[in-house]
mmCIF file of C-alpha atoms and ligand atoms in Angstrom:
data_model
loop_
_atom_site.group_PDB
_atom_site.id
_atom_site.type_symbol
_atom_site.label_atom_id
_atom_site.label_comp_id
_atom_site.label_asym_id
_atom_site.label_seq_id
_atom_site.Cartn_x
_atom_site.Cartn_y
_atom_site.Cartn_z
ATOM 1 C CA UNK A 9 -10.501 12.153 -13.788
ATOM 2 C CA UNK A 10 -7.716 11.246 -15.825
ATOM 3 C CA UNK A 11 -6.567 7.781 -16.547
ATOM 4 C CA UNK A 12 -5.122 5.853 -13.256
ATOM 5 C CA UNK A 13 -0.973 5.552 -13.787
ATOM 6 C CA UNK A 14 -1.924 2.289 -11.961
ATOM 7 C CA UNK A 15 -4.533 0.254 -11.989
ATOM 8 C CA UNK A 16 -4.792 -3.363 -9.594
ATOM 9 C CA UNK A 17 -7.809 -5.024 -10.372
ATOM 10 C CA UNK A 18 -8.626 -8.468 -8.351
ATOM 11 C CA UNK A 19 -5.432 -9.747 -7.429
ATOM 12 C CA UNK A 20 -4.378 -12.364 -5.604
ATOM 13 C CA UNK A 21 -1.513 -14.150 -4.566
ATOM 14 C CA UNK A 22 -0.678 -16.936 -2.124
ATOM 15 C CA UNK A 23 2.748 -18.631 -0.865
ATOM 16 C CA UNK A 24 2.248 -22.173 -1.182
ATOM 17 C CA UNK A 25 -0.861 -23.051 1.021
ATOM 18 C CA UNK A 26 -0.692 -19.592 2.468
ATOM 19 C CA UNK A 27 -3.321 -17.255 1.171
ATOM 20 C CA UNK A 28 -1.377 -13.472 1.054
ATOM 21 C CA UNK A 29 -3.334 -11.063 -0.996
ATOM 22 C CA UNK A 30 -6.979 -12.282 -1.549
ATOM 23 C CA UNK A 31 -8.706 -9.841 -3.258
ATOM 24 C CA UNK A 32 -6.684 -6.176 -3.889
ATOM 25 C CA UNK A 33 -8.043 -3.742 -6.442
ATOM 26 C CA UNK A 34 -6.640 -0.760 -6.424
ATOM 27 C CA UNK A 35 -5.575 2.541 -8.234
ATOM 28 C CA UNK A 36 -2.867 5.371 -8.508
ATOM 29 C CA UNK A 37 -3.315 8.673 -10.452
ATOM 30 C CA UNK A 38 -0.326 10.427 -12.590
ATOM 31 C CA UNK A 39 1.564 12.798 -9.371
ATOM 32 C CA UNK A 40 -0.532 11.114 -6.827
ATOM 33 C CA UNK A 41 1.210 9.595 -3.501
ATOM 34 C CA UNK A 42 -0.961 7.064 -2.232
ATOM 35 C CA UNK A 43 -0.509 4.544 0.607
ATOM 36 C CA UNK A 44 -1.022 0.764 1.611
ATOM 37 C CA UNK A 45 -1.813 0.576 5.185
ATOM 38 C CA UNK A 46 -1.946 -2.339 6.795
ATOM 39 C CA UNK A 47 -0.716 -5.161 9.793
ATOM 40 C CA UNK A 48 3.145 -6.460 9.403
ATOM 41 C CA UNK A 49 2.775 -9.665 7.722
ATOM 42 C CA UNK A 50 -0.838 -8.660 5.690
ATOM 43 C CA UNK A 51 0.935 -8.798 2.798
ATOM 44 C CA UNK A 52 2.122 -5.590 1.311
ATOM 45 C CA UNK A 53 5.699 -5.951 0.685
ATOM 46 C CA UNK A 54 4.025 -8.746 -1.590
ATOM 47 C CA UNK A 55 2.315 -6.393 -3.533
ATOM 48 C CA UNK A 56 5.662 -4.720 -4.093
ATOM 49 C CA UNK A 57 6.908 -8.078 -4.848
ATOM 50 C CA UNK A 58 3.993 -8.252 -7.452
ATOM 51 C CA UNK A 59 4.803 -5.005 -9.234
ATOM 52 C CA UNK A 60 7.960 -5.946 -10.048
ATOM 53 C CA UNK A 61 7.989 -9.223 -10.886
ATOM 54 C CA UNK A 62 9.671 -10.763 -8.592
ATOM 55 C CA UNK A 63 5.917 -12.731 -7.415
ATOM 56 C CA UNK A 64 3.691 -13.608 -9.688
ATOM 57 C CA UNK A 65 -0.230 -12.740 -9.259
ATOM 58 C CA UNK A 66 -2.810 -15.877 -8.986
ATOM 59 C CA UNK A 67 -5.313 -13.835 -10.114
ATOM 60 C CA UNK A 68 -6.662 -10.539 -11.409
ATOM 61 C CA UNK A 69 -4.687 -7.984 -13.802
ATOM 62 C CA UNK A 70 -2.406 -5.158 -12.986
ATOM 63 C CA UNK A 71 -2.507 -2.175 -15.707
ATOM 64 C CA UNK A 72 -0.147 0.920 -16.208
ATOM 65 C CA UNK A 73 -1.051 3.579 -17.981
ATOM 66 C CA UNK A 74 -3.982 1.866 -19.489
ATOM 67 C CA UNK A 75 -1.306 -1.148 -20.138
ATOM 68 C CA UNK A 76 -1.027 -4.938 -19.391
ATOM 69 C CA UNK A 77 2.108 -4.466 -16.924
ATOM 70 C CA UNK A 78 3.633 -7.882 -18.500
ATOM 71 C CA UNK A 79 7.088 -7.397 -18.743
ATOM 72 C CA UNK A 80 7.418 -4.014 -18.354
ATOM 73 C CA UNK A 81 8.382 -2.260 -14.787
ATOM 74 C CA UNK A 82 8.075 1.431 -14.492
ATOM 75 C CA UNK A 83 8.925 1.188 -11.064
ATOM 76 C CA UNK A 84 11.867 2.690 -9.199
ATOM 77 C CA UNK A 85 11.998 0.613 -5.887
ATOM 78 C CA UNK A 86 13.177 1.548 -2.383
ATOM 79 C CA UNK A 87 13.199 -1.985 -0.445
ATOM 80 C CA UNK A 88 12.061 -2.281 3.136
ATOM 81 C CA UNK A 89 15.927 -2.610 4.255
ATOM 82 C CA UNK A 90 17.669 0.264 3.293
ATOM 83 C CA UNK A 91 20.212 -1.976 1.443
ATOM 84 C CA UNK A 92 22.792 0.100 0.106
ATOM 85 C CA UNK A 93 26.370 -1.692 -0.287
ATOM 86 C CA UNK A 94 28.097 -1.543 2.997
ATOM 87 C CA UNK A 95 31.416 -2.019 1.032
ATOM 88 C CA UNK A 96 30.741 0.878 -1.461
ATOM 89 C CA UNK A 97 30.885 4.455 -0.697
ATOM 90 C CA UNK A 98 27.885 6.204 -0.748
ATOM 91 C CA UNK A 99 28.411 8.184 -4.227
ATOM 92 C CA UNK A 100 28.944 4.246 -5.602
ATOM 93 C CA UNK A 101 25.563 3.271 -3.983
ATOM 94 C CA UNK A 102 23.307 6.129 -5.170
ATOM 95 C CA UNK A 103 24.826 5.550 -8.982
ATOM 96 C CA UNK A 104 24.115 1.623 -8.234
ATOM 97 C CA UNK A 105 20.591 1.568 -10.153
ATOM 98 C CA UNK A 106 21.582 3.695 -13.073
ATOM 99 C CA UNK A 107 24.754 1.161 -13.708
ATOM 100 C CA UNK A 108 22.491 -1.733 -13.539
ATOM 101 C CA UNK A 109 20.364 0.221 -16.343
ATOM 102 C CA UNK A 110 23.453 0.462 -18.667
ATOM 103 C CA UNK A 111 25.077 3.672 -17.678
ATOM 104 C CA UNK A 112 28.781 4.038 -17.319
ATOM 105 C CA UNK A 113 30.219 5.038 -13.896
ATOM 106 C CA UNK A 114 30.745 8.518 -15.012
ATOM 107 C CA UNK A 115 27.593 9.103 -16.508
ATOM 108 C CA UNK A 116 25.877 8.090 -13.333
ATOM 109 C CA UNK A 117 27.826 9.940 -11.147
ATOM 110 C CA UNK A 118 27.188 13.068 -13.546
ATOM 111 C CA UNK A 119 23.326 12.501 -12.663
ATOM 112 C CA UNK A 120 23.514 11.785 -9.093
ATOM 113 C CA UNK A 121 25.895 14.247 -8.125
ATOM 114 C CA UNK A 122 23.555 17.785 -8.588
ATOM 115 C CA UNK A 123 21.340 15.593 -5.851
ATOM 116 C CA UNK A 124 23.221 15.376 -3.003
ATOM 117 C CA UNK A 125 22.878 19.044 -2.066
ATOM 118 C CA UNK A 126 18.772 18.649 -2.111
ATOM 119 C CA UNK A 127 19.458 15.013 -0.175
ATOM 120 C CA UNK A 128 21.397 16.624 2.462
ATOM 121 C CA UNK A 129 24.489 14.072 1.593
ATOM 122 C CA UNK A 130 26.664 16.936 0.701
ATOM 123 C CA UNK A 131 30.324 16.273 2.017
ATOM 124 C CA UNK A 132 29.742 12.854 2.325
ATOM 125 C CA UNK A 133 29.883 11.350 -1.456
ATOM 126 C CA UNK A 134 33.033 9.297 -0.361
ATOM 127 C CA UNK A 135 32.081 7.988 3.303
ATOM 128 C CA UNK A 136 30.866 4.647 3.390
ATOM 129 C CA UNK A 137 27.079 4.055 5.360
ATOM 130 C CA UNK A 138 28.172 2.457 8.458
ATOM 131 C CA UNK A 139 29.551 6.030 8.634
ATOM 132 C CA UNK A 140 25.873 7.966 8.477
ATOM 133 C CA UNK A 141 23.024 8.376 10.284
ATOM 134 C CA UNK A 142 19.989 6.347 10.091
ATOM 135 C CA UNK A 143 18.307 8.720 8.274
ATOM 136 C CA UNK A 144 21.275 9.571 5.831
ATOM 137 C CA UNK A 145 21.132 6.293 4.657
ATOM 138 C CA UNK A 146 17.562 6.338 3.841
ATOM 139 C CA UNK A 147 18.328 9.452 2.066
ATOM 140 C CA UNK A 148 20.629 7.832 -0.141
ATOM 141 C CA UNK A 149 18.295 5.153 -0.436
ATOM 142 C CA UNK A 150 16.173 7.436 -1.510
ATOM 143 C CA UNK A 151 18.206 9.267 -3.935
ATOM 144 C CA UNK A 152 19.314 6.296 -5.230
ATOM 145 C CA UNK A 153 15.537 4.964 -5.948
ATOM 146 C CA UNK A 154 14.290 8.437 -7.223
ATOM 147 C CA UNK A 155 17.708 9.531 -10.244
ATOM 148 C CA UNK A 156 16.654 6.520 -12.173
ATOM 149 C CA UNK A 157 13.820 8.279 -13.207
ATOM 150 C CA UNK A 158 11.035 5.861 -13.658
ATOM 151 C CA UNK A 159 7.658 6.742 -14.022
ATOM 152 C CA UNK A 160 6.415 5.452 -10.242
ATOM 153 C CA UNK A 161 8.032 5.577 -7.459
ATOM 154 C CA UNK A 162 7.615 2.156 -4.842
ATOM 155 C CA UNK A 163 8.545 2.631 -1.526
ATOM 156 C CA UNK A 164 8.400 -0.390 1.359
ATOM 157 C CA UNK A 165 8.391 1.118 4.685
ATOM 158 C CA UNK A 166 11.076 3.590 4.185
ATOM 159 C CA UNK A 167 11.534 4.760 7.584
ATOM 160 C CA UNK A 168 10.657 1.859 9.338
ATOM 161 C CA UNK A 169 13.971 1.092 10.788
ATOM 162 C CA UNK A 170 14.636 4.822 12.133
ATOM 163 C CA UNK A 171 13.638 5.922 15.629
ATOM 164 C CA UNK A 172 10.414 8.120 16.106
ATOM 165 C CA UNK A 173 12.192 11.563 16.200
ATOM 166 C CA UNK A 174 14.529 10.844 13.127
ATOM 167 C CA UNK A 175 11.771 9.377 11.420
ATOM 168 C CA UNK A 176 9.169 12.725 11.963
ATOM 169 C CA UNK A 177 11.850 14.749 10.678
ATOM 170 C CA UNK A 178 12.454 12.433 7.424
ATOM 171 C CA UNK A 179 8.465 12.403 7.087
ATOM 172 C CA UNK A 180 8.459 16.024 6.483
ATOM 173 C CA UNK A 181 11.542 16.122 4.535
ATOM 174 C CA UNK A 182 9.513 13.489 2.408
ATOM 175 C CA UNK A 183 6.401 15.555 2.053
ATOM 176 C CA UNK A 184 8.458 18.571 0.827
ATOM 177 C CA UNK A 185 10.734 16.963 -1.563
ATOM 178 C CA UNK A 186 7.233 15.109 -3.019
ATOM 179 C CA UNK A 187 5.640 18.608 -2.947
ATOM 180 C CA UNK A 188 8.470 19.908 -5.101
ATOM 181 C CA UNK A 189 8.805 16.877 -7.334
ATOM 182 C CA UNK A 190 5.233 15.652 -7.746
ATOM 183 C CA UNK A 191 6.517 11.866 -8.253
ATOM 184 C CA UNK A 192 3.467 9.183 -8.609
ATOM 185 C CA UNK A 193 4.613 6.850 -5.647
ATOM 186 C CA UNK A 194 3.274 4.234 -3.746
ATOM 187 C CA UNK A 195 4.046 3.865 -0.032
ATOM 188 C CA UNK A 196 3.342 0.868 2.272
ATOM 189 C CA UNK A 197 3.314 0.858 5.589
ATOM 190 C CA UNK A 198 2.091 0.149 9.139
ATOM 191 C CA UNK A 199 2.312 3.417 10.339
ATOM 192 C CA UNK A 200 -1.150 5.591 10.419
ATOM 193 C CA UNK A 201 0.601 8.786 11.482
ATOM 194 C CA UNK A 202 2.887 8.333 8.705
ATOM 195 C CA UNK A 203 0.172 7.521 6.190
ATOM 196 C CA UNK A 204 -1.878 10.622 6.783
ATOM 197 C CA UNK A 205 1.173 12.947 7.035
ATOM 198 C CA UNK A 206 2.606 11.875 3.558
ATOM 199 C CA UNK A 207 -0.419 10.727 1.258
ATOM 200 C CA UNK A 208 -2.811 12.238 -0.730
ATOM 201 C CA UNK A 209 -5.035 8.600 -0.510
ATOM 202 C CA UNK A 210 -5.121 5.794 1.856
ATOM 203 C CA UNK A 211 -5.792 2.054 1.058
ATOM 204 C CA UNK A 212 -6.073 -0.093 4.238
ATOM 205 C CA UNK A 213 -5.958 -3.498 4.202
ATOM 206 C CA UNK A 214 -6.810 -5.774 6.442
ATOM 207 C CA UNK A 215 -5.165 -8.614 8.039
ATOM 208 C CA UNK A 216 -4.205 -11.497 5.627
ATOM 209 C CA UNK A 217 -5.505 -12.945 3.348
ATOM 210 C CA UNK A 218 -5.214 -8.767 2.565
ATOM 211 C CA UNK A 219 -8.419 -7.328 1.703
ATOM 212 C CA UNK A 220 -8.904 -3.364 1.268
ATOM 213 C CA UNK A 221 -11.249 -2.667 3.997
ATOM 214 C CA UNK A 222 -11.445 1.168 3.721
ATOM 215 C CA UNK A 223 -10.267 3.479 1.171
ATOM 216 C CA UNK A 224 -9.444 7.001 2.577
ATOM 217 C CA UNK A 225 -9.037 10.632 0.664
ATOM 218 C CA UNK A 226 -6.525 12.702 3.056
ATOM 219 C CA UNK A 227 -7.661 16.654 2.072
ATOM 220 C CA UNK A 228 -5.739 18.225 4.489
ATOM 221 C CA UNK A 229 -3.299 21.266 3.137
ATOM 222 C CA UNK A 230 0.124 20.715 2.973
ATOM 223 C CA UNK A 231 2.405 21.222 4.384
ATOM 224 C CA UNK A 232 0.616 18.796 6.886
ATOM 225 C CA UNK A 233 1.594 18.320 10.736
ATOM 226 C CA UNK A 234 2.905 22.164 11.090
ATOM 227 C CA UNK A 235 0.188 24.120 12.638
ATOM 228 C CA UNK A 236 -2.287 22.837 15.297
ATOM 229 C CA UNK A 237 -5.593 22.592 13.390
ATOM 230 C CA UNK A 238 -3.738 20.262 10.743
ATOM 231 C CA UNK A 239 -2.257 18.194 13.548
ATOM 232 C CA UNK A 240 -5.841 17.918 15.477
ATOM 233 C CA UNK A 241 -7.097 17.321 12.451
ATOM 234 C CA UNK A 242 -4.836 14.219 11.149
ATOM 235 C CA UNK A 243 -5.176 13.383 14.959
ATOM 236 C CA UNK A 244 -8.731 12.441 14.122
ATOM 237 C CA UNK A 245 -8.194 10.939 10.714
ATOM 238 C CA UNK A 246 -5.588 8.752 12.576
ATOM 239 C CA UNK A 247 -7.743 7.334 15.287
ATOM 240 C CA UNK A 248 -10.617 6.996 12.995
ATOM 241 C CA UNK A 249 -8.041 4.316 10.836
ATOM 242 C CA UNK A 250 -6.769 2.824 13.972
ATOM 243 C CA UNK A 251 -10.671 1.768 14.611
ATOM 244 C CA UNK A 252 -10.683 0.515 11.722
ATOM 245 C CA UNK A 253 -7.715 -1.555 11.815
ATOM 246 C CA UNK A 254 -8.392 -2.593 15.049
ATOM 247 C CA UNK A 255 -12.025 -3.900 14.798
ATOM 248 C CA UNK A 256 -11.954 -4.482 10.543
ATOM 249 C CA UNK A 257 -15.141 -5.332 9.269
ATOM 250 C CA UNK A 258 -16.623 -8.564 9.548
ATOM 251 C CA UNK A 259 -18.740 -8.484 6.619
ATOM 252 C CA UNK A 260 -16.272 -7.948 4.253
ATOM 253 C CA UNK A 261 -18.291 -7.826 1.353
ATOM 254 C CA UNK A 262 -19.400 -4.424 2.482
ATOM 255 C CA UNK A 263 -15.801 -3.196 2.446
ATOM 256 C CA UNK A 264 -14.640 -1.102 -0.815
ATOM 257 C CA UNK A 265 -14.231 -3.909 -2.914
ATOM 258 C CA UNK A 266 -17.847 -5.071 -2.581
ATOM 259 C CA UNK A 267 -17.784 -5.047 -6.427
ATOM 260 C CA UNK A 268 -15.170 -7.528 -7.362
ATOM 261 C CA UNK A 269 -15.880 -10.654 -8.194
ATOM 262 C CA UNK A 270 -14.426 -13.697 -5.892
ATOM 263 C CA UNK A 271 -10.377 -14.574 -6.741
ATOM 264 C CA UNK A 272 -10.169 -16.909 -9.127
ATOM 265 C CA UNK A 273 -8.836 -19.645 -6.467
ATOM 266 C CA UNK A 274 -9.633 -20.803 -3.420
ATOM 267 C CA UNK A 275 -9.174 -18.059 -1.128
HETATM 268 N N1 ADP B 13 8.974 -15.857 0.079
HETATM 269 C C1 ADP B 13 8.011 -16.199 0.935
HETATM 270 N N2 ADP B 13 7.640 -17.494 1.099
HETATM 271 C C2 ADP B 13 6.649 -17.839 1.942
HETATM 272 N N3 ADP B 13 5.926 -16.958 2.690
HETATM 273 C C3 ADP B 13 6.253 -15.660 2.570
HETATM 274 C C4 ADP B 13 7.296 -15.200 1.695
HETATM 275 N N4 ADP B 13 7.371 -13.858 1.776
HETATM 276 C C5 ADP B 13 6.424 -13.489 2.678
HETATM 277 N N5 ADP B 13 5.748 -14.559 3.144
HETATM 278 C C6 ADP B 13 4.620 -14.532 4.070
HETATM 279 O O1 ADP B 13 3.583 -13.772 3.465
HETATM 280 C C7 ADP B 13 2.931 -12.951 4.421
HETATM 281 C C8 ADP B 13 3.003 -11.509 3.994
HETATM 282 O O2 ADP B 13 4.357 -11.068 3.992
HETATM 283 P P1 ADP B 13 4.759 -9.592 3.592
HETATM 284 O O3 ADP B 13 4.220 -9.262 2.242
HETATM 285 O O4 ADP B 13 6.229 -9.479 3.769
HETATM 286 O O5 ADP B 13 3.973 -8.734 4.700
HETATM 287 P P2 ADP B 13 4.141 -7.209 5.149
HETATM 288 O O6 ADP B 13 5.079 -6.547 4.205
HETATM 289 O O7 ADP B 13 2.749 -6.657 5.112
HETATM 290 O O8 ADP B 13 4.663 -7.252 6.555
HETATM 291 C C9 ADP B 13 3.629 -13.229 5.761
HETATM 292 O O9 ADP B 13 2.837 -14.169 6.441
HETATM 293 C C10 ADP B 13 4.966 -13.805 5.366
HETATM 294 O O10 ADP B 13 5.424 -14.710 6.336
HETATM 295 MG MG1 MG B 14 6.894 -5.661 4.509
#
């Protein structure tokens, strides 16, 4: 196998006397999508948090390609709230990353603009997104994240906010435009069916102080949740993960990361 894009070995984190992450190891291969599955509040926008810097770790190491992460962040990042600029139009919120890399204005409009076709934002560079759907918005979220070209991509719940229909549709819209694109990108969320539908691996954690309890590899073909056999199929992986989640194991020291050593703190 080659070298892991990402590597999380051991880390931990807390919030002042709140233990978050206690023990995460963890890894991502080059054009792999893998997600973080776990309870709201069991820490994974943290993780996120962790990648890029805005946290810092207690304990363990985080490598990319091979590579102390230090300073550098590879990551393009899609927060949890779809936060595009209410006040800009949407062509001025998808070019909002590359400007904050150094691009002028035109230049980043010049590389967003072949996008909108494939983001289905045609016709509506110039309306502002209290003027889109839900699921626009995340779309230009999305575009926004992906044209800055970074090696990973980081994505916190991006559908979260949508309602179940919308948010099945965007899931396979996801899953196709990852098919094409083969971007290395992380996902977290709560949501099993959305986990098995869009990822190649499946990390759950448990409740916090976050442990990974079960590490899952999703074989299903793609693309997933279009004929009946697939669907019965992810049916089962689904309720096998919900057990999982619902009654984690007590003995954690059985769980995947049976081989790490104890955090470095307390926890
Ligand atoms: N800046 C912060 N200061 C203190 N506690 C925080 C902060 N951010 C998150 N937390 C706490 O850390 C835990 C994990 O939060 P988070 O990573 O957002 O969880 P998730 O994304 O899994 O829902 C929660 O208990 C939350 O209240
Ligand atoms: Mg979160």
């Amino acid at each position: 196998m080659s070298a892991p894009r990402l590597l999380l070995k051991n880390v931990a984190c807390h919030y002042g006397p709140v233990d978050v992450l206690a023990n995460i190891s963890l890894t991502v291969q080059p054009g792999e999508f893998v997600s973080i599955l776990g309870p709201s509040g069991s820490g994974k926008s943290t993780l996120f948090k962790l990648l890029t810097g805005a946290h810092r770790p207690d304990a363990g190491n985080m490598l990319f390609d091979g590579l102390p992460l230090d300073g550098r962040r590879p990551f393009a990042f899609m927060p949890q709230r779809d936060a595009l600029m209410p006040w800009r139009r949407i062509l001025d919120n998808t070019t909002l990353g590359l400007e904050v890399q150094g691009l002028s204005r035109h230049e980043a409009r010049k590389r967003v603009m072949p996008l909108f076709a494939e983001f289905g934002l045609s016709g509506f560079e110039r309306n502002y997104p209290a003027e889109l759907s839900g699921g626009m918005r995340q779309r230009a979220a999305l575009l926004r994240t992906v044209v800055q070209d970074k090696p990973m991509l980081l994505l916190d719940e991006p559908f979260g906010a949508l309602d179940a229909l919308t948010r099945t549709g965007m899931q396979r819209w996801l899953e196709a435009m990852w098919a094409h694109h083969r971007w290395t990108a992380m996902l977290v969320t709560h949501d099993v069916r959305e986990a098995v539908h869009l990822s190649d691996r499946i990390y759950v954690l448990s409740p916090r102080p976050a442990r990974v309890i079960r590490e899952i590899v999703i074989d299903l073909p793609r693309p997933r949740m279009v004929d009946g056999v697939t669907r019965r199929q992810a049916a089962e992986i689904e309720a096998d993960i919900l057990d999982t989640l619902f009654h984690p194991p007590t003995d954690l020291t059985s769980a995947p990361n049976e081989d790490q050593t104890p955090c470095r703190r307390s926890c």
